Amino acid sequence: MEKKLNDLEYHDLLTNLPNRKIFFIVLKEVICQLKKENKAGALYLIDIDNFKRINGILNYSTGDKVLNKVSLEIKNIISGEKEVFRFGEDELLILQKNVKNLEEVEEFSKVLLKKLNNNILMEDKNVYLFVSIGSTIFPNKEDEVEDVLKRVDIAMCKAKELGKGRYEFYD
């Protein structure tokens, strides 16, 4: 029973991904670990473009299925030192430990876009799916959880501002 309550507290019921609450705990631990080891990590914020339109035009049930489809695609893409979290209504985070360089972050962002920016069949309807991705490398000398989240959010907002369906790196 205790395990079940713990799972409910730290996992999203819809996608079964670790949730926002556990993300804050994990990111704080990863920042401390990477600082001690003098290594870098990356954070990717994925936002489903026009998600409110999907919910409004089709229905919330279809929106839930789209979100599940996206989370499954991400689970199939990630490996090794990457973990995915449900962060908001239509936002997912990927936390990556031990990043070698910016090129690695850019290549992974391109892989995500290629897999996620496509049309999917939902209840006999084609849903044209696009995502905007923001990414950042951490930790900087004084980084805390909120600093990393702020940078990745700024990058994702810039991707949306520049036309959606793309990625931007916080520089």
Short mmCIF file of N, CA, C and O in Angstrom, two decimals, residues 1-56:
data_model
loop_
_atom_site.label_atom_id
_atom_site.label_comp_id
_atom_site.label_asym_id
_atom_site.label_seq_id
_atom_site.Cartn_x
_atom_site.Cartn_y
_atom_site.Cartn_z
N MET A 1 0.83 -1.20 0.00
CA MET A 1 0.00 0.00 0.00
C MET A 1 0.88 1.27 0.00
O MET A 1 0.58 2.22 -0.69
N GLU A 2 1.96 1.22 0.78
CA GLU A 2 2.87 2.37 0.85
C GLU A 2 3.52 2.62 -0.50
O GLU A 2 3.65 3.76 -0.93
N LYS A 3 3.92 1.54 -1.19
CA LYS A 3 4.52 1.68 -2.52
C LYS A 3 3.52 2.29 -3.49
O LYS A 3 3.85 3.16 -4.28
N LYS A 4 2.28 1.84 -3.42
CA LYS A 4 1.24 2.37 -4.30
C LYS A 4 1.01 3.86 -4.05
O LYS A 4 0.90 4.64 -5.00
N LEU A 5 0.97 4.27 -2.80
CA LEU A 5 0.82 5.69 -2.47
C LEU A 5 2.02 6.50 -2.96
O LEU A 5 1.86 7.61 -3.47
N ASN A 6 3.21 5.94 -2.80
CA ASN A 6 4.43 6.61 -3.28
C ASN A 6 4.39 6.78 -4.80
O ASN A 6 4.72 7.84 -5.33
N ASP A 7 3.96 5.71 -5.50
CA ASP A 7 3.83 5.79 -6.96
C ASP A 7 2.84 6.88 -7.36
O ASP A 7 3.08 7.63 -8.30
N LEU A 8 1.73 6.95 -6.66
CA LEU A 8 0.72 7.96 -6.97
C LEU A 8 1.25 9.37 -6.72
O LEU A 8 0.92 10.30 -7.46
N GLU A 9 2.06 9.52 -5.69
CA GLU A 9 2.60 10.84 -5.37
C GLU A 9 3.63 11.32 -6.37
O GLU A 9 3.73 12.51 -6.64
N TYR A 10 4.40 10.39 -6.94
CA TYR A 10 5.53 10.78 -7.78
C TYR A 10 5.40 10.40 -9.24
O TYR A 10 6.34 10.54 -10.00
N HIS A 11 4.23 9.93 -9.65
CA HIS A 11 4.02 9.57 -11.05
C HIS A 11 2.74 10.19 -11.58
O HIS A 11 1.74 10.28 -10.87
N ASP A 12 2.80 10.58 -12.83
CA ASP A 12 1.63 11.14 -13.51
C ASP A 12 0.66 10.00 -13.84
O ASP A 12 1.08 8.98 -14.39
N LEU A 13 -0.59 10.17 -13.49
CA LEU A 13 -1.58 9.11 -13.71
C LEU A 13 -1.86 8.85 -15.18
O LEU A 13 -2.10 7.71 -15.57
N LEU A 14 -1.81 9.88 -16.01
CA LEU A 14 -2.13 9.71 -17.43
C LEU A 14 -1.01 9.02 -18.20
O LEU A 14 -1.25 8.05 -18.91
N THR A 15 0.21 9.49 -18.05
CA THR A 15 1.33 8.98 -18.84
C THR A 15 2.17 7.94 -18.11
O THR A 15 3.02 7.30 -18.72
N ASN A 16 1.98 7.84 -16.81
CA ASN A 16 2.77 6.98 -15.94
C ASN A 16 4.25 7.39 -15.90
O ASN A 16 5.12 6.60 -15.55
N LEU A 17 4.52 8.62 -16.28
CA LEU A 17 5.89 9.15 -16.20
C LEU A 17 6.12 9.71 -14.79
O LEU A 17 5.16 10.11 -14.11
N PRO A 18 7.38 9.78 -14.37
CA PRO A 18 7.66 10.52 -13.14
C PRO A 18 7.12 11.95 -13.30
O PRO A 18 7.17 12.52 -14.40
N ASN A 19 6.61 12.52 -12.22
CA ASN A 19 5.95 13.83 -12.31
C ASN A 19 6.85 15.00 -11.90
O ASN A 19 8.03 14.82 -11.59
N ARG A 20 6.26 16.16 -11.90
CA ARG A 20 6.94 17.41 -11.58
C ARG A 20 7.55 17.38 -10.18
O ARG A 20 8.66 17.86 -9.96
N LYS A 21 6.81 16.80 -9.23
CA LYS A 21 7.26 16.78 -7.84
C LYS A 21 8.59 16.02 -7.71
O LYS A 21 9.53 16.50 -7.09
N ILE A 22 8.68 14.86 -8.31
CA ILE A 22 9.92 14.08 -8.22
C ILE A 22 11.02 14.70 -9.09
O ILE A 22 12.20 14.60 -8.77
N PHE A 23 10.62 15.39 -10.17
CA PHE A 23 11.61 16.03 -11.03
C PHE A 23 12.47 17.02 -10.24
O PHE A 23 13.70 17.03 -10.38
N PHE A 24 11.83 17.84 -9.41
CA PHE A 24 12.57 18.83 -8.63
C PHE A 24 13.59 18.15 -7.71
O PHE A 24 14.73 18.61 -7.58
N ILE A 25 13.20 17.04 -7.13
CA ILE A 25 14.11 16.30 -6.24
C ILE A 25 15.27 15.72 -7.03
O ILE A 25 16.44 15.86 -6.64
N VAL A 26 14.97 15.10 -8.15
CA VAL A 26 16.00 14.47 -8.98
C VAL A 26 16.96 15.51 -9.55
O VAL A 26 18.19 15.32 -9.51
N LEU A 27 16.44 16.61 -10.08
CA LEU A 27 17.31 17.63 -10.66
C LEU A 27 18.26 18.20 -9.62
O LEU A 27 19.45 18.41 -9.89
N LYS A 28 17.76 18.45 -8.43
CA LYS A 28 18.62 18.98 -7.37
C LYS A 28 19.77 18.01 -7.08
O LYS A 28 20.93 18.42 -6.97
N GLU A 29 19.46 16.72 -7.00
CA GLU A 29 20.49 15.70 -6.76
C GLU A 29 21.50 15.64 -7.91
O GLU A 29 22.70 15.53 -7.69
N VAL A 30 21.00 15.72 -9.14
CA VAL A 30 21.87 15.64 -10.31
C VAL A 30 22.80 16.86 -10.38
O VAL A 30 23.99 16.73 -10.67
N ILE A 31 22.27 18.04 -10.09
CA ILE A 31 23.10 19.25 -10.09
C ILE A 31 24.25 19.09 -9.09
O ILE A 31 25.41 19.35 -9.42
N CYS A 32 23.93 18.64 -7.88
CA CYS A 32 24.97 18.44 -6.86
C CYS A 32 26.00 17.41 -7.31
O CYS A 32 27.21 17.63 -7.17
N GLN A 33 25.52 16.31 -7.85
CA GLN A 33 26.42 15.24 -8.31
C GLN A 33 27.34 15.74 -9.42
O GLN A 33 28.55 15.50 -9.39
N LEU A 34 26.77 16.43 -10.42
CA LEU A 34 27.58 16.90 -11.54
C LEU A 34 28.60 17.96 -11.12
O LEU A 34 29.71 18.00 -11.65
N LYS A 35 28.22 18.81 -10.18
CA LYS A 35 29.17 19.80 -9.67
C LYS A 35 30.36 19.11 -9.01
O LYS A 35 31.51 19.48 -9.24
N LYS A 36 30.07 18.10 -8.19
CA LYS A 36 31.15 17.37 -7.50
C LYS A 36 32.07 16.67 -8.49
O LYS A 36 33.28 16.63 -8.30
N GLU A 37 31.48 16.12 -9.55
CA GLU A 37 32.26 15.36 -10.53
C GLU A 37 32.82 16.24 -11.64
O GLU A 37 33.50 15.74 -12.54
N ASN A 38 32.49 17.54 -11.61
CA ASN A 38 32.92 18.48 -12.63
C ASN A 38 32.49 18.02 -14.03
O ASN A 38 33.28 18.01 -14.97
N LYS A 39 31.24 17.58 -14.13
CA LYS A 39 30.65 17.13 -15.38
C LYS A 39 29.45 18.00 -15.71
O LYS A 39 29.04 18.83 -14.91
N ALA A 40 28.89 17.79 -16.90
CA ALA A 40 27.75 18.58 -17.34
C ALA A 40 26.55 17.68 -17.63
O ALA A 40 26.70 16.50 -17.95
N GLY A 41 25.37 18.28 -17.53
CA GLY A 41 24.13 17.63 -17.90
C GLY A 41 23.37 18.54 -18.84
O GLY A 41 23.76 19.67 -19.09
N ALA A 42 22.27 18.03 -19.36
CA ALA A 42 21.42 18.84 -20.23
C ALA A 42 19.97 18.64 -19.83
O ALA A 42 19.59 17.58 -19.32
N LEU A 43 19.19 19.66 -20.06
CA LEU A 43 17.75 19.59 -19.82
C LEU A 43 17.05 20.03 -21.10
O LEU A 43 17.44 21.03 -21.72
N TYR A 44 16.03 19.27 -21.49
CA TYR A 44 15.23 19.55 -22.68
C TYR A 44 13.79 19.73 -22.24
O TYR A 44 13.24 18.86 -21.56
N LEU A 45 13.18 20.83 -22.64
CA LEU A 45 11.76 21.07 -22.36
C LEU A 45 11.00 20.95 -23.67
O LEU A 45 11.26 21.69 -24.62
N ILE A 46 10.09 19.99 -23.72
CA ILE A 46 9.31 19.72 -24.93
C ILE A 46 7.88 20.18 -24.69
O ILE A 46 7.23 19.74 -23.74
N ASP A 47 7.41 21.05 -25.55
CA ASP A 47 6.05 21.57 -25.45
C ASP A 47 5.31 21.21 -26.74
O ASP A 47 5.81 21.48 -27.84
N ILE A 48 4.14 20.59 -26.60
CA ILE A 48 3.34 20.24 -27.77
C ILE A 48 2.67 21.50 -28.28
O ILE A 48 1.88 22.13 -27.57
N ASP A 49 3.01 21.88 -29.51
CA ASP A 49 2.45 23.10 -30.09
C ASP A 49 0.96 22.92 -30.35
O ASP A 49 0.51 21.86 -30.78
N ASN A 50 0.21 23.98 -30.09
CA ASN A 50 -1.24 24.04 -30.35
C ASN A 50 -2.02 22.92 -29.65
O ASN A 50 -3.03 22.45 -30.16
N PHE A 51 -1.56 22.53 -28.48
CA PHE A 51 -2.23 21.45 -27.76
C PHE A 51 -3.65 21.83 -27.37
O PHE A 51 -4.56 21.00 -27.40
N LYS A 52 -3.86 23.09 -27.03
CA LYS A 52 -5.22 23.55 -26.68
C LYS A 52 -6.17 23.39 -27.86
O LYS A 52 -7.35 23.07 -27.69
N ARG A 53 -5.66 23.60 -29.08
CA ARG A 53 -6.49 23.40 -30.28
C ARG A 53 -6.85 21.93 -30.46
O ARG A 53 -7.96 21.60 -30.87
N ILE A 54 -5.90 21.04 -30.18
CA ILE A 54 -6.18 19.60 -30.28
C ILE A 54 -7.31 19.25 -29.32
O ILE A 54 -8.28 18.58 -29.69
N ASN A 55 -7.20 19.73 -28.07
CA ASN A 55 -8.25 19.48 -27.09
C ASN A 55 -9.57 20.11 -27.49
O ASN A 55 -10.63 19.51 -27.34
N GLY A 56 -9.50 21.33 -28.02
CA GLY A 56 -10.72 22.07 -28.37
C GLY A 56 -11.41 21.56 -29.62
O GLY A 56 -12.64 21.41 -29.65
#
